[in-house]
mmCIF file of C-alpha atoms in Angstrom:
data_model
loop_
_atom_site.group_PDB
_atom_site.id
_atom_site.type_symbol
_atom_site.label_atom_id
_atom_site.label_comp_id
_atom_site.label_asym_id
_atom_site.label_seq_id
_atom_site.Cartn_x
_atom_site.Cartn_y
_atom_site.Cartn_z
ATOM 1 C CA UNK A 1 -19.954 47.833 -9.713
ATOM 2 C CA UNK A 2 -22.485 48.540 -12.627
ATOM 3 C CA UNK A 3 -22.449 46.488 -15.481
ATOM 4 C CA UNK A 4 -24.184 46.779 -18.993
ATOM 5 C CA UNK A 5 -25.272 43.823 -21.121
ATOM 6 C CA UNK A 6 -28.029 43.581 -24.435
ATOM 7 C CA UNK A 7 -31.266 43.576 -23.446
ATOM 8 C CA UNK A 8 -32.965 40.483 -23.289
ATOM 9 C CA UNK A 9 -37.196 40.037 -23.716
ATOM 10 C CA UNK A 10 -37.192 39.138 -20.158
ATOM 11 C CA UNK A 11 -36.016 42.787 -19.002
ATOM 12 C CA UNK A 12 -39.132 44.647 -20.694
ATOM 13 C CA UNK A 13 -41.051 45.118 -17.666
ATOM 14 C CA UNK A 14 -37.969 46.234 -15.777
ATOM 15 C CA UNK A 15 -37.403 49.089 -18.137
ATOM 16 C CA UNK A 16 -41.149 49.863 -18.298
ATOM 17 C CA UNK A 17 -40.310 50.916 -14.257
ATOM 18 C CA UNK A 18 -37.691 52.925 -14.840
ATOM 19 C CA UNK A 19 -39.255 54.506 -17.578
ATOM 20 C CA UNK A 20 -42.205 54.987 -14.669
ATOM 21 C CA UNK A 21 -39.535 56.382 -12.734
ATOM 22 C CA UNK A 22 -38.714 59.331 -14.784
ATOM 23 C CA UNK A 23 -42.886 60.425 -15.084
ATOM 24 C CA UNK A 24 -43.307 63.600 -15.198
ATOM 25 C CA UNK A 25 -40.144 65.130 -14.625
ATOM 26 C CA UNK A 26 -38.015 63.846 -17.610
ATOM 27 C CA UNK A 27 -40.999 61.832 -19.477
ATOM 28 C CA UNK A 28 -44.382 62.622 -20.697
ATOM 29 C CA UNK A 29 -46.950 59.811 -19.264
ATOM 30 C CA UNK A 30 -48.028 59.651 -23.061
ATOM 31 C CA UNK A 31 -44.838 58.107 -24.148
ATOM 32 C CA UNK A 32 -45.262 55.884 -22.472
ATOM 33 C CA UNK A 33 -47.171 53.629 -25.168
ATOM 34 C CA UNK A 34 -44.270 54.448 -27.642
ATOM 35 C CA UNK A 35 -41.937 53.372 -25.660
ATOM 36 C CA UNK A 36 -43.768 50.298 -25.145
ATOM 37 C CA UNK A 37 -43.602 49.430 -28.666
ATOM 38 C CA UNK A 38 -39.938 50.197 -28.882
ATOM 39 C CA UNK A 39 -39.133 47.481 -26.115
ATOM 40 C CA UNK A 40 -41.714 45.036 -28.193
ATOM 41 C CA UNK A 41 -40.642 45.756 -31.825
ATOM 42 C CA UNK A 42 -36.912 47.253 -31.632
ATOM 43 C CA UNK A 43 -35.164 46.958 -28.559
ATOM 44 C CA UNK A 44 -33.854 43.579 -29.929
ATOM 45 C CA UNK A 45 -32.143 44.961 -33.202
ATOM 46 C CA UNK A 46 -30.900 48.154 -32.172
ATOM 47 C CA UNK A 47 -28.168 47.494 -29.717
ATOM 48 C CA UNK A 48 -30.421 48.021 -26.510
ATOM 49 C CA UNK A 49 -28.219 47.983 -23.482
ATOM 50 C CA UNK A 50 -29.573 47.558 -19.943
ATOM 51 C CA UNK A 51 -27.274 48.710 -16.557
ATOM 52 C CA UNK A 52 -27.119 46.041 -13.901
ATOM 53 C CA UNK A 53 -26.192 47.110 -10.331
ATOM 54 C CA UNK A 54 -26.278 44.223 -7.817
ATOM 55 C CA UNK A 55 -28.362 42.253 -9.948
ATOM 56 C CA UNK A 56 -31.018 44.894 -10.128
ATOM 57 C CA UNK A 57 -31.756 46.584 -13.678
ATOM 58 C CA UNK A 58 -31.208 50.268 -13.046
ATOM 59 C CA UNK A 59 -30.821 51.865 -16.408
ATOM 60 C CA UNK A 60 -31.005 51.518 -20.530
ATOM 61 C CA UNK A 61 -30.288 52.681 -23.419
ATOM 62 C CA UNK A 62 -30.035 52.481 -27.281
ATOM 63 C CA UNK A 63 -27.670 53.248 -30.293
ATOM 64 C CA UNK A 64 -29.535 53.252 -34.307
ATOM 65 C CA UNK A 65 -27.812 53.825 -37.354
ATOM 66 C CA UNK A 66 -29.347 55.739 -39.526
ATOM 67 C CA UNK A 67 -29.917 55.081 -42.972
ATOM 68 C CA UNK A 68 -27.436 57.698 -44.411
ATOM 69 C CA UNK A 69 -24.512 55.325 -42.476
ATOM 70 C CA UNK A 70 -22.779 58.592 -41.190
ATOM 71 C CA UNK A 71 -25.235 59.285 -38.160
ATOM 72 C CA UNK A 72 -25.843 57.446 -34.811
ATOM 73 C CA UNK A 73 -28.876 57.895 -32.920
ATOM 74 C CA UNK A 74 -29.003 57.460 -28.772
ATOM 75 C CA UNK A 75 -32.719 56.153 -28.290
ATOM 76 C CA UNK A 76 -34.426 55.730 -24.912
ATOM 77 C CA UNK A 77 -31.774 56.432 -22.470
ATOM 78 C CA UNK A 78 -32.726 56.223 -18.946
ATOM 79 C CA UNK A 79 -31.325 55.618 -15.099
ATOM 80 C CA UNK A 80 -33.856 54.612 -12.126
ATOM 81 C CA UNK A 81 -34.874 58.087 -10.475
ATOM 82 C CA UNK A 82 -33.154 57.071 -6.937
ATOM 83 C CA UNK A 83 -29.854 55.909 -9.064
ATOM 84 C CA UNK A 84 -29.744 59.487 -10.568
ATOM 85 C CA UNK A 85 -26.133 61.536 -10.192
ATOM 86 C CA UNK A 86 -24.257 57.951 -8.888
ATOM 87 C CA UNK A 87 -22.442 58.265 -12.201
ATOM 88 C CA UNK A 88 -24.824 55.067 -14.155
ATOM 89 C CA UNK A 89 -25.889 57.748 -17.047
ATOM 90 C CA UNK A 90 -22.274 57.996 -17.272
ATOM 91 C CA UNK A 91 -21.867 54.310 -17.445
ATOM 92 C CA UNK A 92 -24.740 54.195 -19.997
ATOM 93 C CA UNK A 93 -23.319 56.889 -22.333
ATOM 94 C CA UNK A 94 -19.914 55.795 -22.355
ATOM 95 C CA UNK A 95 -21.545 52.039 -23.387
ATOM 96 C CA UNK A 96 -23.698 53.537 -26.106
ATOM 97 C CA UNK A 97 -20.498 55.983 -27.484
ATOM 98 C CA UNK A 98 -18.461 52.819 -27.506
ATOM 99 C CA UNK A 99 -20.864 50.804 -29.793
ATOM 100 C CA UNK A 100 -21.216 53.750 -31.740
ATOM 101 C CA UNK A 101 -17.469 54.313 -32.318
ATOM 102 C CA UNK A 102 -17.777 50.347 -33.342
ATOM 103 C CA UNK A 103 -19.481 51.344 -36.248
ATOM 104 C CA UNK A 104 -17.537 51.655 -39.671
ATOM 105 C CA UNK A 105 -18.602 54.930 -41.814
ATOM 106 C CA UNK A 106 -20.208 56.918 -38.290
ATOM 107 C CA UNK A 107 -19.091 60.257 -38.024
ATOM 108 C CA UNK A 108 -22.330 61.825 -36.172
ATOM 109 C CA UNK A 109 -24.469 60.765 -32.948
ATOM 110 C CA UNK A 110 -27.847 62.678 -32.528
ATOM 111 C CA UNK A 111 -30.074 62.550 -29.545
ATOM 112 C CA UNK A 112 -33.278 64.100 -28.299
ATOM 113 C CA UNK A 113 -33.786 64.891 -24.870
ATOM 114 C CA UNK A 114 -35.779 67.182 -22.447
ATOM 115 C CA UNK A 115 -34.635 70.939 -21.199
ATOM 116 C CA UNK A 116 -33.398 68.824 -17.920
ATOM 117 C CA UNK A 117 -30.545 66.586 -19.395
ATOM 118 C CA UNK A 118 -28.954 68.848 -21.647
ATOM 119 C CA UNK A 119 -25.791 69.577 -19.226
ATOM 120 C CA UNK A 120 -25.304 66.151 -19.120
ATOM 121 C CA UNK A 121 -24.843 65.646 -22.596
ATOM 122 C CA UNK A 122 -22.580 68.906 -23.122
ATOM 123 C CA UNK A 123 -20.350 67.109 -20.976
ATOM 124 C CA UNK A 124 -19.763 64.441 -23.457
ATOM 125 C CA UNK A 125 -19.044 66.989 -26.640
ATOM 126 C CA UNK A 126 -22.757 67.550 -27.642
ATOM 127 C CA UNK A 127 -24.275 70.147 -28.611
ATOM 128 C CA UNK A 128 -27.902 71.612 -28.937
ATOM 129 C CA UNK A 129 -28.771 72.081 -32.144
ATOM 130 C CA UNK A 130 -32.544 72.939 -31.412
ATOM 131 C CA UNK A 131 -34.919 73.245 -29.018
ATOM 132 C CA UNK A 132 -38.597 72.636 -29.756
ATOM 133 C CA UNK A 133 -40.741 74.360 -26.569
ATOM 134 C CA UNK A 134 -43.527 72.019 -24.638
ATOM 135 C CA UNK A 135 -41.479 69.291 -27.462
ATOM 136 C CA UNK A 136 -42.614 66.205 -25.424
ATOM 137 C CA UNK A 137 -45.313 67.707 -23.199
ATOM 138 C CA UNK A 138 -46.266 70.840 -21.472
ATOM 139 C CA UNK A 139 -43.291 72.009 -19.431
ATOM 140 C CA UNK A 140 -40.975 69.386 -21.146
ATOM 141 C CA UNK A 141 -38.601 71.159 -24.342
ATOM 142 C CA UNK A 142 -37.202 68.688 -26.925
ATOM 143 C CA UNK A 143 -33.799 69.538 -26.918
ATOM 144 C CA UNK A 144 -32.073 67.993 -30.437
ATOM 145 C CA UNK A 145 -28.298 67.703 -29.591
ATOM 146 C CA UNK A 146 -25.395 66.598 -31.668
ATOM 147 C CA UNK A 147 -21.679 65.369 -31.868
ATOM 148 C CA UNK A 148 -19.440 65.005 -34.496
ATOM 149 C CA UNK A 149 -16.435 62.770 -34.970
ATOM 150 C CA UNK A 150 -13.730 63.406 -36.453
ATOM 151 C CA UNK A 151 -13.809 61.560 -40.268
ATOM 152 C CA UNK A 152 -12.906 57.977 -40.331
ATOM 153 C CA UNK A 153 -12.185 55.806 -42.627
ATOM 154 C CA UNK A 154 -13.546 52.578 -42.664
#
């Protein structure tokens, strides 16, 4: 059974291979080095969560709040290629909508992703609300989804 705890400094380099993974069919080598810098300088404060499956890290994930307070942002998700359709993205995005719905004042997640992920998202209630061709790379659209809560008071 999959389980999801914070990151900890000690998982960087196991996220860094799942990341790996995902190259090129779902990430652009070149972000690589931003993601990189995401594990070193925010990973920490942004409610990073990491999927454990019998003690192996398969998959990650973040939730941001965004300035404005209203909006949620899902950063870096990602599931080991071989682990792909065993239901941990699932696992993941449930997690991340959780800690989100934690949040007093959010009414709004965001996320980007490629052309490749979008049904998976539309299964949870987003929607796309652009899509930006070659967005990450060439053959890889940025696809900017959304979902909206229903207002709630804090």
């Amino acid at each position: 059974m999959p389980s999801t705890r914070p990151f900890d400094v000690t998982d960087r380099g196991a996220c860094l291979a799942i990341f790996d993974s995902n190259v090129p069919a779902f990430f652009d080598p070149e972000e690589r080095l931003g993601y990189e810098k995401f594990l070193q300088e925010r990973a920490d404060s942004c409610g990073y969560l990491v999927i454990e499956r019998d003690g192996k890290l398969v998959g990650c994930g973040g939730v941001v709040v965004e300035a404005d307070g209203e909006t949620a942002s899902l950063c870096w998700g990602m599931v080991e290629n071989g682990s792909h359709r065993s239901g941990l993205g699932r696992v993941l995005t449930n997690a991340r909508l959780q800690a989100v719905k934690q949040q007093v004042g959010v009414t709004r997640v965001i996320l980007n992703t490629s052309q490749h992920t979008v049904n998976f998202y539309r299964r949870f209630g987003f929607q796309t609300t652009d899509i930006v061709r070659n967005g990450y790379g060439p053959g890889l659209d940025r696809c900017n989804m959304a979902l909206t809560f229903r207002s709630r008071k804090g």
